[in-house]
Amino acid sequence: MAAQEQTLKSQYVEKVTADLELNTAEQERIRKEIASLQEHLTALEQDQQLLIGMRAAIGDTTVAVPAPRPGKKTATKTATKVATKAAGTKTATTATAKKATAKRTTVKKATAVKAAAKKPVGEKAPASKEKPVPLTELIHQHLSGQTEPKTAREIAQALTTAHPERNLSDNLVRTTTERLVARSLAERAKQGSTVYYTAIQHNNTPAEAPAAVPAQAENEPVATTA
């Protein structure tokens, strides 16, 4: 009887451990998706502000700023929906797992209460994290320091090595680099089926910057072969 209870307990432990590992891996995947979408959205918002300033600088104020299309959701809302849907598919494993979770929660709450009691009243909250550098700026800086043209994959690999905390895909880097090309901050050269990019240095002011591409081209991925 004791051996049977020990075997059942071992099976519960293995099941709970496996479910925890799957849960942790799924959370990590969703966090990366949210970070990537949020970074892409931030880049688009910054480009929009730059384009509005450039259009105002050349005196074109007759056309209203295009609003987001009805029915389109922002990257943040989409990422939140994905996270909610993934979390909703998880179910409780066993009564033993629930008890273990409740026990850990109680321990964490007790620890948090003790830590709050020991914390000095006048202690300031830690400073918020600095805003990340826009991807367009990182790509332009990287290309400016190169002596020969680079492909989107080479740029993505170099930036991933230099900034491992950022989730950079080849497609995201390619799309962002094409925006630099559209803004005359980089140029594209095609050799066979491979596309290479080089930076273009400008000494003019933002008011003298070249005309921007239409808003549709800014919001849609550019189909190129890296």
XYZ file of C-alpha atoms in Angstrom:
226
model
C 0.000 0.000 0.000
C 2.798 2.385 0.909
C 4.634 1.549 -2.326
C 1.479 2.282 -4.349
C 1.030 5.680 -2.643
C 4.696 6.501 -3.302
C 4.292 5.626 -6.991
C 1.146 7.761 -7.289
C 2.887 10.648 -5.584
C 5.845 10.357 -7.970
C 3.466 10.455 -10.931
C 1.816 13.601 -9.571
C 5.210 15.256 -9.098
C 6.292 14.426 -12.643
C 2.994 15.693 -14.067
C 3.130 18.959 -12.122
C 6.782 19.526 -13.057
C 6.065 18.953 -16.756
C 3.062 21.314 -16.674
C 5.117 24.003 -14.956
C 7.844 23.738 -17.595
C 5.281 24.023 -20.405
C 3.622 26.987 -18.688
C 6.950 28.797 -18.250
C 7.975 28.169 -21.869
C 4.615 29.436 -23.155
C 4.856 32.596 -21.053
C 8.356 33.276 -22.373
C 7.208 32.823 -25.979
C 4.273 35.188 -25.528
C 6.449 37.807 -23.808
C 8.811 37.760 -26.793
C 5.890 38.199 -29.210
C 4.528 41.116 -27.185
C 7.981 42.759 -27.015
C 8.467 42.384 -30.776
C 5.023 43.789 -31.603
C 5.429 46.647 -29.138
C 8.821 47.552 -30.620
C 7.367 47.489 -34.132
C 4.450 49.703 -33.026
C 6.827 52.164 -31.340
C 8.905 52.431 -34.522
C 5.779 53.116 -36.600
C 4.577 55.796 -34.176
C 7.979 57.509 -34.237
C 8.025 57.414 -38.037
C 4.541 58.934 -38.117
C 5.647 61.867 -35.960
C 8.728 62.376 -38.147
C 6.622 62.348 -41.323
C 4.128 64.838 -39.849
C 7.003 67.167 -38.959
C 8.557 66.836 -42.423
C 5.235 67.567 -44.125
C 4.679 70.627 -41.937
C 8.221 71.797 -42.717
C 7.560 71.817 -46.457
C 4.305 73.720 -45.903
C 1.860 70.941 -46.767
C -0.985 71.255 -44.256
C -3.939 70.766 -46.608
C -4.231 67.010 -46.142
C -5.370 65.683 -42.775
C -3.213 63.158 -40.943
C -4.587 59.685 -41.809
C -6.216 57.993 -38.826
C -5.874 54.261 -38.097
C -8.181 52.172 -40.275
C -11.484 51.111 -38.631
C -11.352 47.566 -37.368
C -7.542 47.524 -37.152
C -6.150 46.794 -33.715
C -2.849 47.996 -32.389
C 0.053 45.621 -31.881
C -0.346 45.902 -28.114
C -4.044 44.878 -28.211
C -3.290 42.015 -30.575
C -0.471 40.764 -28.378
C -2.699 41.008 -25.304
C -5.403 38.994 -27.076
C -2.864 36.313 -27.993
C -1.637 36.143 -24.397
C -5.191 35.928 -23.034
C -6.155 33.189 -25.472
C -3.051 31.147 -24.639
C -3.610 31.562 -20.918
C -7.256 30.513 -21.298
C -6.277 27.138 -22.762
C -4.506 26.103 -19.569
C -6.452 23.991 -17.051
C -5.717 22.882 -13.535
C -3.867 19.563 -13.454
C -4.715 17.895 -10.142
C -5.855 18.714 -6.613
C -2.265 18.170 -5.462
C -0.994 20.837 -7.860
C -3.621 23.295 -6.625
C -2.599 22.732 -3.013
C 1.067 23.217 -3.880
C 0.281 26.471 -5.723
C -1.779 27.774 -2.816
C 1.038 26.953 -0.418
C 3.619 28.795 -2.545
C 1.283 31.805 -2.802
C 0.924 31.943 0.966
C 4.700 31.807 1.434
C 5.234 34.573 -1.137
C 2.651 36.822 0.529
C 4.257 36.312 3.928
C 7.683 37.110 2.486
C 6.344 40.245 0.778
C 4.777 41.454 4.038
C 8.053 40.967 5.900
C 10.024 42.770 3.189
C 7.565 45.697 3.221
C 7.859 45.975 6.988
C 11.676 46.115 6.809
C 11.773 48.662 3.945
C 12.589 52.216 5.134
C 9.743 54.708 4.807
C 11.837 57.290 2.977
C 13.302 54.876 0.429
C 12.593 55.945 -3.145
C 11.241 53.630 -5.806
C 13.776 52.503 -8.416
C 14.007 54.676 -11.497
C 12.098 53.525 -14.541
C 13.958 51.912 -17.398
C 15.230 54.155 -20.147
C 13.325 54.149 -23.414
C 15.017 51.834 -25.945
C 16.748 53.328 -28.974
C 14.503 53.115 -32.090
C 15.357 50.260 -34.425
C 15.696 52.642 -37.376
C 18.431 54.520 -35.531
C 20.259 51.321 -34.573
C 20.223 50.099 -38.188
C 21.420 53.451 -39.571
C 24.223 53.636 -37.003
C 25.303 50.079 -37.860
C 25.305 50.703 -41.619
C 27.150 54.011 -41.146
C 30.011 52.142 -39.490
C 30.360 49.564 -42.271
C 32.806 49.762 -45.170
C 30.751 47.555 -47.472
C 27.036 46.877 -48.143
C 25.179 44.472 -45.859
C 22.125 42.239 -46.289
C 19.143 42.384 -43.938
C 20.186 39.050 -42.412
C 23.725 40.311 -41.739
C 22.312 43.448 -40.126
C 19.917 41.393 -37.979
C 22.707 39.051 -36.836
C 24.993 41.963 -35.938
C 22.292 43.817 -33.987
C 21.185 40.630 -32.211
C 24.767 40.085 -31.073
C 25.120 43.703 -29.937
C 21.645 43.842 -28.349
C 20.668 40.321 -27.216
C 17.809 41.706 -25.124
C 15.927 42.749 -28.278
C 13.936 40.219 -30.272
C 15.000 41.048 -33.843
C 13.904 38.949 -36.803
C 15.235 39.169 -40.368
C 11.826 40.312 -41.633
C 11.524 43.089 -39.025
C 15.031 44.363 -39.830
C 14.336 44.194 -43.585
C 11.080 46.157 -43.247
C 12.697 48.809 -41.049
C 15.695 49.161 -43.391
C 13.326 49.672 -46.324
C 11.828 52.602 -44.416
C 15.316 54.120 -44.223
C 15.594 53.653 -47.996
C 12.230 55.386 -48.486
C 13.457 58.298 -46.359
C 16.726 58.553 -48.339
C 18.769 57.547 -45.287
C 19.944 54.323 -46.931
C 20.174 52.909 -50.423
C 19.451 49.478 -51.811
C 21.484 47.540 -54.365
C 20.442 44.175 -55.787
C 22.946 41.589 -56.964
C 21.160 38.606 -58.422
C 18.560 37.588 -55.849
C 20.366 39.239 -52.915
C 19.617 42.786 -51.696
C 22.357 44.856 -50.044
C 21.980 48.066 -48.035
C 24.351 50.970 -47.363
C 23.833 54.102 -45.252
C 23.489 57.576 -46.757
C 24.884 60.427 -44.678
C 23.015 63.756 -44.754
C 24.208 67.031 -43.268
C 20.915 68.812 -43.913
C 18.369 69.631 -41.209
C 15.096 67.759 -40.704
C 13.265 70.584 -42.488
C 15.358 69.930 -45.606
C 14.983 66.159 -45.461
C 13.738 64.399 -48.621
C 10.020 63.871 -49.126
C 8.588 60.866 -47.281
C 6.960 57.844 -48.810
C 3.128 57.530 -48.648
C 1.642 56.395 -45.337
C 0.543 53.067 -46.835
C 4.137 52.117 -47.616
C 5.166 52.962 -44.066
C 2.559 50.651 -42.535
C 2.900 47.648 -44.873
C 5.909 45.261 -44.934
C 8.141 45.591 -47.979
C 8.579 42.402 -49.986
C 12.274 41.977 -50.716
C 14.577 38.975 -50.792
C 17.501 39.032 -48.356
